[in-house]
Structure formats: C-alpha cells, structure tokens
mmCIF file of C-alpha atoms and ligand atoms in Angstrom:
data_model
loop_
_atom_site.group_PDB
_atom_site.id
_atom_site.type_symbol
_atom_site.label_atom_id
_atom_site.label_comp_id
_atom_site.label_asym_id
_atom_site.label_seq_id
_atom_site.Cartn_x
_atom_site.Cartn_y
_atom_site.Cartn_z
ATOM 1 C CA MET Y 1 0.000 0.000 0.000
ATOM 2 C CA SER Y 2 0.996 3.644 -0.286
ATOM 3 C CA ALA Y 3 1.609 5.422 3.012
ATOM 4 C CA TRP Y 4 3.335 8.342 4.682
ATOM 5 C CA GLN Y 5 5.724 7.851 7.580
ATOM 6 C CA VAL Y 6 7.508 10.318 9.835
ATOM 7 C CA ARG Y 7 11.147 9.804 8.901
ATOM 8 C CA ARG Y 8 12.827 12.730 10.650
ATOM 9 C CA PRO Y 9 10.679 14.884 12.987
ATOM 10 C CA GLY Y 10 11.281 18.586 12.400
ATOM 11 C CA PRO Y 11 9.716 21.756 11.003
ATOM 12 C CA ILE Y 12 7.197 20.879 8.295
ATOM 13 C CA GLY Y 13 9.148 22.904 5.734
ATOM 14 C CA THR Y 14 12.119 20.516 6.162
ATOM 15 C CA GLY Y 15 10.120 17.526 4.905
ATOM 16 C CA PRO Y 16 9.793 15.282 7.977
ATOM 17 C CA LEU Y 17 7.451 12.932 6.130
ATOM 18 C CA GLU Y 18 8.297 10.313 3.545
ATOM 19 C CA TRP Y 19 5.878 8.788 0.974
ATOM 20 C CA LEU Y 20 6.562 5.135 0.294
ATOM 21 C CA ARG Y 21 5.185 1.626 -0.205
ATOM 22 C CA ARG Y 22 4.569 -0.409 2.916
ATOM 23 C CA GLN Y 23 3.061 -3.777 3.744
ATOM 24 C CA VAL Y 24 -0.685 -3.754 4.346
ATOM 25 C CA PRO Y 25 -0.953 -4.268 8.131
ATOM 26 C CA GLU Y 26 -2.345 -7.539 9.496
ATOM 27 C CA PRO Y 27 -5.255 -7.167 11.914
ATOM 28 C CA GLY Y 28 -4.308 -8.670 15.273
ATOM 29 C CA ALA Y 29 -6.661 -10.467 17.641
ATOM 30 C CA GLY Y 30 -9.708 -8.305 18.258
ATOM 31 C CA GLU Y 31 -8.770 -5.870 15.500
ATOM 32 C CA LEU Y 32 -10.346 -4.678 12.275
ATOM 33 C CA LEU Y 33 -8.432 -4.039 9.073
ATOM 34 C CA VAL Y 34 -9.852 -0.884 7.517
ATOM 35 C CA ARG Y 35 -9.483 0.256 3.915
ATOM 36 C CA VAL Y 36 -9.071 4.006 4.367
ATOM 37 C CA SER Y 37 -11.209 6.317 2.256
ATOM 38 C CA ALA Y 38 -10.662 9.606 4.130
ATOM 39 C CA CYS Y 39 -8.337 10.816 6.874
ATOM 40 C CA ALA Y 40 -8.609 14.312 8.280
ATOM 41 C CA VAL Y 41 -5.462 16.279 9.083
ATOM 42 C CA CYS Y 42 -5.286 17.350 12.717
ATOM 43 C CA ARG Y 43 -2.954 19.870 14.316
ATOM 44 C CA THR Y 44 -1.722 16.990 16.483
ATOM 45 C CA ASP Y 45 -0.373 15.334 13.313
ATOM 46 C CA LEU Y 46 1.669 18.465 12.805
ATOM 47 C CA HIS Y 47 2.978 18.183 16.384
ATOM 48 C CA VAL Y 48 3.944 14.521 15.722
ATOM 49 C CA CYS Y 49 5.703 15.427 12.447
ATOM 50 C CA GLU Y 50 7.474 18.463 13.868
ATOM 51 C CA GLY Y 51 8.646 16.740 17.051
ATOM 52 C CA ASP Y 52 6.602 18.903 19.465
ATOM 53 C CA LEU Y 53 5.408 15.532 20.739
ATOM 54 C CA PRO Y 54 8.181 13.031 21.546
ATOM 55 C CA VAL Y 55 8.618 10.080 19.207
ATOM 56 C CA HIS Y 56 6.628 7.106 20.532
ATOM 57 C CA ARG Y 57 6.986 4.892 17.483
ATOM 58 C CA PRO Y 58 9.799 5.499 15.020
ATOM 59 C CA LEU Y 59 8.602 5.775 11.397
ATOM 60 C CA VAL Y 60 4.990 6.078 12.534
ATOM 61 C CA VAL Y 61 2.226 6.602 9.987
ATOM 62 C CA PRO Y 62 0.334 9.683 11.250
ATOM 63 C CA GLY Y 63 -3.413 10.232 11.116
ATOM 64 C CA HIS Y 64 -6.162 9.607 13.627
ATOM 65 C CA GLU Y 65 -9.394 10.810 12.014
ATOM 66 C CA VAL Y 66 -9.878 7.865 9.739
ATOM 67 C CA VAL Y 67 -12.986 6.803 7.832
ATOM 68 C CA GLY Y 68 -13.059 3.609 5.808
ATOM 69 C CA VAL Y 69 -14.679 0.257 5.367
ATOM 70 C CA VAL Y 70 -13.868 -2.956 7.180
ATOM 71 C CA ALA Y 71 -11.662 -5.022 4.877
ATOM 72 C CA GLY Y 72 -10.721 -7.834 7.250
ATOM 73 C CA LEU Y 73 -11.348 -9.170 10.744
ATOM 74 C CA GLY Y 74 -8.767 -10.386 13.238
ATOM 75 C CA SER Y 75 -9.530 -13.407 15.390
ATOM 76 C CA GLY Y 76 -12.255 -13.054 17.977
ATOM 77 C CA VAL Y 77 -13.973 -9.997 16.474
ATOM 78 C CA SER Y 78 -17.738 -9.984 16.663
ATOM 79 C CA GLY Y 79 -20.256 -7.261 15.879
ATOM 80 C CA TYR Y 80 -18.535 -5.975 12.723
ATOM 81 C CA ALA Y 81 -18.756 -7.228 9.151
ATOM 82 C CA VAL Y 82 -16.557 -6.743 6.097
ATOM 83 C CA GLY Y 83 -17.840 -3.784 4.064
ATOM 84 C CA GLU Y 84 -19.182 -1.826 7.044
ATOM 85 C CA ARG Y 85 -18.212 1.872 7.321
ATOM 86 C CA VAL Y 86 -16.255 2.594 10.528
ATOM 87 C CA GLY Y 87 -14.163 5.314 12.096
ATOM 88 C CA ILE Y 88 -10.753 5.211 13.786
ATOM 89 C CA ALA Y 89 -9.937 7.966 16.281
ATOM 90 C CA TRP Y 90 -7.071 9.175 18.474
ATOM 91 C CA LEU Y 91 -7.683 7.067 21.595
ATOM 92 C CA ARG Y 92 -6.463 3.610 20.662
ATOM 93 C CA HIS Y 93 -6.147 1.610 23.869
ATOM 94 C CA THR Y 94 -6.679 2.009 27.606
ATOM 95 C CA CYS Y 95 -5.962 -0.506 30.364
ATOM 96 C CA GLY Y 96 -9.504 -0.707 31.731
ATOM 97 C CA ALA Y 97 -8.177 -1.454 35.242
ATOM 98 C CA CYS Y 98 -6.496 1.657 36.654
ATOM 99 C CA ARG Y 99 -8.264 4.098 38.972
ATOM 100 C CA TYR Y 100 -8.935 6.507 36.099
ATOM 101 C CA CYS Y 101 -10.376 3.850 33.795
ATOM 102 C CA ARG Y 102 -12.519 2.437 36.615
ATOM 103 C CA ARG Y 103 -14.055 5.813 37.398
ATOM 104 C CA GLY Y 104 -14.880 6.620 33.761
ATOM 105 C CA ASP Y 105 -11.866 8.854 33.029
ATOM 106 C CA GLU Y 106 -10.142 6.544 30.565
ATOM 107 C CA ASN Y 107 -8.747 9.620 28.782
ATOM 108 C CA LEU Y 108 -6.381 9.933 31.777
ATOM 109 C CA CYS Y 109 -5.230 6.272 31.719
ATOM 110 C CA PRO Y 110 -1.419 6.173 32.100
ATOM 111 C CA GLN Y 111 -1.358 3.109 29.810
ATOM 112 C CA SER Y 112 -3.364 4.817 27.062
ATOM 113 C CA THR Y 113 -2.035 4.692 23.515
ATOM 114 C CA TYR Y 114 -2.896 6.798 20.492
ATOM 115 C CA THR Y 115 -3.431 6.235 16.791
ATOM 116 C CA GLY Y 116 -0.852 7.923 14.591
ATOM 117 C CA TRP Y 117 1.579 8.346 17.509
ATOM 118 C CA ASP Y 118 1.988 5.005 19.347
ATOM 119 C CA ALA Y 119 0.628 3.000 16.417
ATOM 120 C CA ASP Y 120 0.282 3.524 12.689
ATOM 121 C CA GLY Y 121 -2.635 5.670 11.584
ATOM 122 C CA GLY Y 122 -4.555 6.719 8.532
ATOM 123 C CA TYR Y 123 -2.113 8.532 6.219
ATOM 124 C CA ALA Y 124 -2.160 5.248 4.312
ATOM 125 C CA GLU Y 125 -4.458 3.078 2.239
ATOM 126 C CA TYR Y 126 -5.051 0.638 5.100
ATOM 127 C CA ALA Y 127 -5.040 0.879 8.889
ATOM 128 C CA THR Y 128 -5.987 -1.332 11.822
ATOM 129 C CA VAL Y 129 -7.998 -0.615 14.954
ATOM 130 C CA ALA Y 130 -9.190 -2.628 17.935
ATOM 131 C CA ALA Y 131 -12.889 -3.322 17.364
ATOM 132 C CA ASP Y 132 -13.558 -2.061 20.918
ATOM 133 C CA PHE Y 133 -12.134 1.352 19.959
ATOM 134 C CA ALA Y 134 -13.704 1.664 16.490
ATOM 135 C CA TYR Y 135 -16.725 3.923 16.008
ATOM 136 C CA ARG Y 136 -19.923 3.364 14.113
ATOM 137 C CA LEU Y 137 -20.677 6.450 12.053
ATOM 138 C CA PRO Y 138 -23.887 8.411 11.498
ATOM 139 C CA GLU Y 139 -25.720 8.430 8.153
ATOM 140 C CA GLY Y 140 -26.184 11.550 6.042
ATOM 141 C CA TYR Y 141 -22.519 12.559 5.728
ATOM 142 C CA SER Y 142 -19.854 11.836 3.131
ATOM 143 C CA ASP Y 143 -16.656 10.058 4.230
ATOM 144 C CA ALA Y 144 -14.780 13.373 3.883
ATOM 145 C CA GLU Y 145 -17.292 15.104 6.160
ATOM 146 C CA LEU Y 146 -17.172 12.314 8.749
ATOM 147 C CA ALA Y 147 -13.372 12.254 9.077
ATOM 148 C CA PRO Y 148 -12.976 15.567 10.980
ATOM 149 C CA LEU Y 149 -15.731 14.554 13.371
ATOM 150 C CA LEU Y 150 -13.444 11.813 14.730
ATOM 151 C CA CYS Y 151 -10.990 14.135 16.497
ATOM 152 C CA ALA Y 152 -11.887 17.741 15.786
ATOM 153 C CA GLY Y 153 -15.521 16.998 16.532
ATOM 154 C CA ILE Y 154 -15.036 14.743 19.546
ATOM 155 C CA ILE Y 155 -12.406 17.007 21.155
ATOM 156 C CA GLY Y 156 -14.590 20.043 20.503
ATOM 157 C CA TYR Y 157 -17.419 18.221 22.245
ATOM 158 C CA ARG Y 158 -15.306 17.403 25.281
ATOM 159 C CA ALA Y 159 -13.851 20.924 25.374
ATOM 160 C CA LEU Y 160 -17.356 22.384 25.387
ATOM 161 C CA ARG Y 161 -18.331 20.089 28.268
ATOM 162 C CA ARG Y 162 -15.111 20.994 30.146
ATOM 163 C CA ALA Y 163 -15.896 24.698 29.648
ATOM 164 C CA GLU Y 164 -19.073 24.191 31.741
ATOM 165 C CA LEU Y 165 -21.153 26.570 29.668
ATOM 166 C CA PRO Y 166 -24.395 27.272 31.538
ATOM 167 C CA PRO Y 167 -27.683 26.868 29.608
ATOM 168 C CA GLY Y 168 -28.149 29.844 27.297
ATOM 169 C CA GLY Y 169 -24.674 31.070 28.259
ATOM 170 C CA ARG Y 170 -22.134 33.276 26.502
ATOM 171 C CA LEU Y 171 -19.241 31.330 24.963
ATOM 172 C CA GLY Y 172 -15.979 32.716 23.594
ATOM 173 C CA VAL Y 173 -14.146 30.622 20.990
ATOM 174 C CA TYR Y 174 -10.460 31.512 20.493
ATOM 175 C CA GLY Y 175 -9.119 30.162 17.223
ATOM 176 C CA PHE Y 176 -11.514 28.866 14.590
ATOM 177 C CA GLY Y 177 -10.206 25.760 12.847
ATOM 178 C CA ALA Y 178 -11.806 22.373 12.348
ATOM 179 C CA SER Y 179 -12.551 21.627 16.010
ATOM 180 C CA ALA Y 180 -13.847 25.104 16.815
ATOM 181 C CA HIS Y 181 -16.257 25.253 13.892
ATOM 182 C CA LEU Y 182 -17.870 22.004 15.039
ATOM 183 C CA ALA Y 183 -17.969 22.901 18.755
ATOM 184 C CA THR Y 184 -19.525 26.243 17.811
ATOM 185 C CA GLN Y 185 -22.372 24.502 15.992
ATOM 186 C CA LEU Y 186 -22.913 22.258 19.026
ATOM 187 C CA ALA Y 187 -23.058 25.260 21.337
ATOM 188 C CA LEU Y 188 -25.413 27.149 19.017
ATOM 189 C CA ALA Y 189 -27.695 24.094 18.774
ATOM 190 C CA GLU Y 190 -27.813 24.050 22.569
ATOM 191 C CA GLY Y 191 -28.861 27.711 22.729
ATOM 192 C CA ALA Y 192 -25.560 29.458 23.486
ATOM 193 C CA THR Y 193 -24.522 32.924 22.334
ATOM 194 C CA VAL Y 194 -21.119 32.469 20.687
ATOM 195 C CA HIS Y 195 -18.380 35.038 20.118
ATOM 196 C CA VAL Y 196 -15.465 33.954 17.914
ATOM 197 C CA LEU Y 197 -12.016 35.552 18.283
ATOM 198 C CA THR Y 198 -9.496 34.608 15.618
ATOM 199 C CA ARG Y 199 -6.859 36.239 13.444
ATOM 200 C CA SER Y 200 -8.079 34.658 10.183
ATOM 201 C CA ALA Y 201 -10.557 36.806 8.223
ATOM 202 C CA ALA Y 202 -11.799 33.744 6.299
ATOM 203 C CA ALA Y 203 -12.476 31.939 9.583
ATOM 204 C CA ARG Y 204 -14.383 34.965 10.899
ATOM 205 C CA ARG Y 205 -16.583 34.903 7.773
ATOM 206 C CA LEU Y 206 -17.246 31.175 8.226
ATOM 207 C CA ALA Y 207 -18.136 31.772 11.901
ATOM 208 C CA LEU Y 208 -20.619 34.525 11.058
ATOM 209 C CA ASP Y 209 -22.089 32.319 8.361
ATOM 210 C CA LEU Y 210 -22.682 29.617 10.983
ATOM 211 C CA GLY Y 211 -24.636 32.081 13.102
ATOM 212 C CA VAL Y 212 -22.291 33.343 15.817
ATOM 213 C CA ALA Y 213 -23.153 36.662 17.473
ATOM 214 C CA SER Y 214 -19.796 38.288 16.731
ATOM 215 C CA ALA Y 215 -16.412 37.540 15.197
ATOM 216 C CA GLY Y 216 -13.361 39.616 16.089
ATOM 217 C CA GLY Y 217 -9.576 39.449 16.107
ATOM 218 C CA ALA Y 218 -7.742 37.108 18.478
ATOM 219 C CA ASP Y 219 -6.681 39.895 20.855
ATOM 220 C CA ASP Y 220 -9.980 41.815 20.713
ATOM 221 C CA ALA Y 221 -12.281 41.913 23.723
ATOM 222 C CA PRO Y 222 -15.617 40.201 23.028
ATOM 223 C CA PRO Y 223 -18.654 42.531 23.073
ATOM 224 C CA GLU Y 224 -19.867 41.095 26.399
ATOM 225 C CA PRO Y 225 -18.292 39.153 29.285
ATOM 226 C CA LEU Y 226 -18.100 35.394 28.761
ATOM 227 C CA ASP Y 227 -19.461 32.610 30.964
ATOM 228 C CA SER Y 228 -17.084 30.185 29.278
ATOM 229 C CA ALA Y 229 -14.307 30.222 26.744
ATOM 230 C CA ILE Y 230 -12.464 27.559 24.784
ATOM 231 C CA LEU Y 231 -8.924 28.150 23.559
ATOM 232 C CA PHE Y 232 -8.421 26.150 20.355
ATOM 233 C CA ALA Y 233 -5.402 28.084 19.087
ATOM 234 C CA PRO Y 234 -2.112 26.548 20.396
ATOM 235 C CA ALA Y 235 -1.089 30.001 21.608
ATOM 236 C CA GLY Y 236 -0.289 30.366 25.307
ATOM 237 C CA GLU Y 237 -0.277 34.171 25.000
ATOM 238 C CA LEU Y 238 -4.054 33.995 24.528
ATOM 239 C CA VAL Y 239 -4.618 32.410 27.975
ATOM 240 C CA PRO Y 240 -4.533 35.756 29.854
ATOM 241 C CA VAL Y 241 -6.513 37.385 27.025
ATOM 242 C CA ALA Y 242 -9.276 34.789 27.347
ATOM 243 C CA LEU Y 243 -9.215 34.811 31.168
ATOM 244 C CA ALA Y 244 -9.591 38.597 31.169
ATOM 245 C CA ALA Y 245 -12.654 38.235 28.928
ATOM 246 C CA LEU Y 246 -14.425 35.904 31.398
ATOM 247 C CA ASP Y 247 -17.201 37.097 33.640
ATOM 248 C CA ARG Y 248 -17.012 36.313 37.368
ATOM 249 C CA GLY Y 249 -17.124 32.558 37.904
ATOM 250 C CA GLY Y 250 -16.274 31.868 34.269
ATOM 251 C CA THR Y 251 -14.296 28.892 32.960
ATOM 252 C CA LEU Y 252 -11.609 28.692 30.292
ATOM 253 C CA ALA Y 253 -10.963 25.270 28.748
ATOM 254 C CA ILE Y 254 -7.742 24.774 26.759
ATOM 255 C CA ALA Y 255 -8.470 22.264 24.010
ATOM 256 C CA GLY Y 256 -5.026 21.572 22.534
ATOM 257 C CA ILE Y 257 -2.529 18.823 23.296
ATOM 258 C CA HIS Y 258 0.297 21.338 22.898
ATOM 259 C CA LEU Y 259 0.447 25.006 23.905
ATOM 260 C CA THR Y 260 3.204 27.584 23.704
ATOM 261 C CA ASP Y 261 4.285 29.101 27.036
ATOM 262 C CA ILE Y 262 1.656 30.949 29.042
ATOM 263 C CA PRO Y 263 2.772 34.446 30.086
ATOM 264 C CA VAL Y 264 2.735 35.437 33.746
ATOM 265 C CA LEU Y 265 -0.841 35.770 34.994
ATOM 266 C CA ASP Y 266 -2.095 38.589 37.160
ATOM 267 C CA TYR Y 267 -4.113 37.054 39.971
ATOM 268 C CA GLN Y 268 -6.574 39.957 40.259
ATOM 269 C CA ARG Y 269 -7.233 40.364 36.552
ATOM 270 C CA HIS Y 270 -7.095 36.774 35.401
ATOM 271 C CA LEU Y 271 -8.082 34.413 38.209
ATOM 272 C CA PHE Y 272 -9.743 36.167 41.156
ATOM 273 C CA GLN Y 273 -13.578 36.185 41.263
ATOM 274 C CA GLU Y 274 -13.429 32.406 40.859
ATOM 275 C CA ARG Y 275 -12.373 32.247 37.264
ATOM 276 C CA SER Y 276 -11.089 28.768 36.351
ATOM 277 C CA VAL Y 277 -8.714 27.474 33.745
ATOM 278 C CA ARG Y 278 -8.619 23.792 32.836
ATOM 279 C CA SER Y 279 -7.086 21.570 30.218
ATOM 280 C CA VAL Y 280 -8.745 19.025 27.962
ATOM 281 C CA THR Y 281 -6.907 15.725 27.643
ATOM 282 C CA ALA Y 282 -7.981 13.510 24.729
ATOM 283 C CA ASN Y 283 -11.438 12.017 25.192
ATOM 284 C CA THR Y 284 -13.237 8.940 26.404
ATOM 285 C CA ARG Y 285 -15.112 6.560 24.122
ATOM 286 C CA VAL Y 286 -18.290 7.794 25.784
ATOM 287 C CA ASP Y 287 -17.485 11.324 24.557
ATOM 288 C CA GLY Y 288 -16.996 9.926 21.062
ATOM 289 C CA ARG Y 289 -20.273 8.018 21.019
ATOM 290 C CA GLU Y 290 -22.213 10.945 22.497
ATOM 291 C CA PHE Y 291 -20.810 13.360 19.940
ATOM 292 C CA LEU Y 292 -21.387 11.055 16.950
ATOM 293 C CA ASP Y 293 -24.916 10.455 18.213
ATOM 294 C CA PHE Y 294 -25.425 14.234 18.306
ATOM 295 C CA ALA Y 295 -24.056 14.479 14.752
ATOM 296 C CA GLY Y 296 -26.611 11.887 13.669
ATOM 297 C CA ARG Y 297 -29.473 13.948 15.118
ATOM 298 C CA HIS Y 298 -28.284 17.448 14.074
ATOM 299 C CA ARG Y 299 -26.880 17.804 10.578
ATOM 300 C CA LEU Y 300 -23.584 19.619 11.190
ATOM 301 C CA ARG Y 301 -22.042 21.704 8.437
ATOM 302 C CA VAL Y 302 -18.562 20.308 8.040
ATOM 303 C CA SER Y 303 -16.265 22.631 6.135
ATOM 304 C CA VAL Y 304 -13.743 20.453 4.313
ATOM 305 C CA THR Y 305 -10.781 21.101 2.036
ATOM 306 C CA GLY Y 306 -9.878 17.881 0.207
ATOM 307 C CA TYR Y 307 -6.341 16.793 -0.733
ATOM 308 C CA PRO Y 308 -5.189 13.595 -2.423
ATOM 309 C CA LEU Y 309 -3.507 11.241 0.083
ATOM 310 C CA ALA Y 310 -0.273 11.755 -1.863
ATOM 311 C CA ALA Y 311 -0.398 15.485 -0.950
ATOM 312 C CA ALA Y 312 -0.444 15.053 2.843
ATOM 313 C CA ASP Y 313 2.773 17.076 3.209
ATOM 314 C CA ARG Y 314 1.147 20.006 1.393
ATOM 315 C CA ALA Y 315 -1.956 19.736 3.584
ATOM 316 C CA LEU Y 316 0.246 19.914 6.704
ATOM 317 C CA ARG Y 317 2.150 22.922 5.372
ATOM 318 C CA ASP Y 318 -1.172 24.653 4.658
ATOM 319 C CA LEU Y 319 -2.375 23.840 8.179
ATOM 320 C CA ALA Y 320 0.851 25.181 9.701
ATOM 321 C CA ALA Y 321 0.398 28.419 7.743
ATOM 322 C CA ASP Y 322 -3.312 28.755 8.683
ATOM 323 C CA ARG Y 323 -4.309 28.445 5.035
ATOM 324 C CA VAL Y 324 -6.998 25.789 5.630
ATOM 325 C CA ASN Y 325 -10.581 26.880 6.109
ATOM 326 C CA GLY Y 326 -12.401 24.220 8.163
ATOM 327 C CA ALA Y 327 -10.696 20.816 8.051
ATOM 328 C CA ALA Y 328 -8.118 19.441 5.619
ATOM 329 C CA VAL Y 329 -9.032 15.879 4.609
ATOM 330 C CA LEU Y 330 -6.879 13.373 2.732
ATOM 331 C CA LEU Y 331 -8.800 11.294 0.211
ATOM 332 C CA THR Y 332 -7.587 7.974 -1.149
ATOM 333 C CA THR Y 333 -9.709 7.995 -4.311
HETATM 334 ZN ZN1 ZN C 401 -6.334 2.691 32.674
HETATM 335 ZN ZN1 ZN C 402 -6.590 15.197 16.507
#
C-alpha cells in the first residue's frame, strides 16, 4: 500500500514525512483491518511530524481521524462485518483497570495509547484498529465530512463540556479551525450565544455564516463578558486574554494537546472572582459516542478542504500556515 511515515521529525518545511510503499498491516486479535477512504489532518499530526510531541513509534504513519470500510477481521472480532463503514480515532487503547479507567476517566489512563503516535494511523491506504475502539458512524454525511468529526468533533465536544457553559450562556471561541467550527455549531444548537475571536478573516466569515453573534480578532475583547471560553489556538499568549474576557465565575478550557508558554498571569485580573482554567486531555469513548450520536441527530455543516492522500505534506504545510478553512481531509480515491 501507499503510506506516509515520519522519517525525521522537524519543522514541516524541512520535509519530515516520507511517501513510500509499505506492507498492508495484518489485523491482530480483536482488531479490524480498515481500507481508508478519508483521513482528516489534525494539528496533532503536525505536532507529531514536527517533534513537538516526543517520538513514541519510530517511522509512525500519522493520522487519527480515519474513515473507511472494514476489509478484514482479526480473530475473535464480533459485531462488525466486512464492508461496514467505521471510524478510527485518536484514543487507541486504555488498560480498563487503573483508577482513572474504573471511574470513567479513561482519557487519563497512564497506559493509554494513540493512533498515529503510538501505532500507525490513517495517512495510508489501510489501517488497523481494535474493534472495541472503532466507532460506528452516522448516516447523512460523506466520508470526507465524517473524518474531521473523529478528532476535531469529539475534542470540541469534550472541550465544550469541560468549559461548563451554563444553559443559554455566553461562549468565547479563540481560534476557529476544524474543532472550533464544530464545537460552535454544538453550542449554538444548545442555545448558546457564541463570540469567535481569531486572526483569520476567512475563519471569521465562516463563523458569522454559521450564526455566531460576533467575530473579532484574536486579541480583541468580546462585546460582552463570557461565561465560558475555549482556547483552540495553540497560543499560550491567549490564555490571559481569554481569562480577562471571562465574567465572574467563568471557565476557560484549553483544548489543545500542545500550547506555547503561558505568560505570567495577574491574579486579580485573570483568576480572582473564581475564574477557572482547565485543560482538555484527549477524550473517552463515551465522549466519542455521544458526539457522533449528536451528529446523527443534528446535521452539522462540516467545512472540508480535500487533498489527495499523496499530498499530505502540502496539507500539513497549509495547516501550519493557517491556510486551511475548516478541516483538511486526505482522500484515497
Ligand atoms: Zn487505565
Ligand atoms: Zn486530533
């Protein structure tokens, strides 16, 4: 099969990825072999390629927002059939036994592993996944539209929950890429007033088109205090900006896996009056199922820019330069 692997992690302009022929993987016990039709490009893939995240598997195939059809079954798999459409996401394995797994926080499992980091992912024509960690996908969407739901969508869902937006509340969204544009639609569907703050003019237009109340620059103050905010941009300098925009008792959730340094905070301006700041760490399978269920009931508008699989390096360069509106998706056909 054709696939991309991370040969030499470094800045995306230096060509960390290599396009080559590899063996089609064998599904292990309990695993599905999936013929990939679409794989969305996540900022985390960029962090894996650029070495912001340490190497977990040398020569890994990136990609963890994978849509395809089941092409083979490992031993002991039940409940899936060849030809069925399935999704592969970031969370790949958890131990099921630690204190975090037992209390429903499997996203915090110290034994957790991740697709496209610890194991080969979807920048390839075939990929494998444990049947227990595969997702069934809602009807009414193309494969390209479904792919970004599998990380951007699920993480946006968890970030919105972690932001503890009260019913009918005022939400600030900092950065407006793939995850933010999906979380915004969720929040709007649930009755929130949403203010988007982002440096990209094209993203501001998309946000207004989706029905947000206002769209301003990343450093602008929103037109009213916020009950909750989500920081999607990987920019630590926006943490004090977003905290200062919160109303008393407000919550800021930081959605990214990687963030540049946070400047010194001023306790009075940024934290006092019971403002909170919290991170978002991956997601549980329950988050994934809840979000995909929501996507089946509410038709989300998924803004997609398609690239051939062979152009994954170009898609990543475009993502690094903020040239992608919505989600970049690699297509195998
Ligand atoms: Zn565990
Ligand atoms: Zn991701």
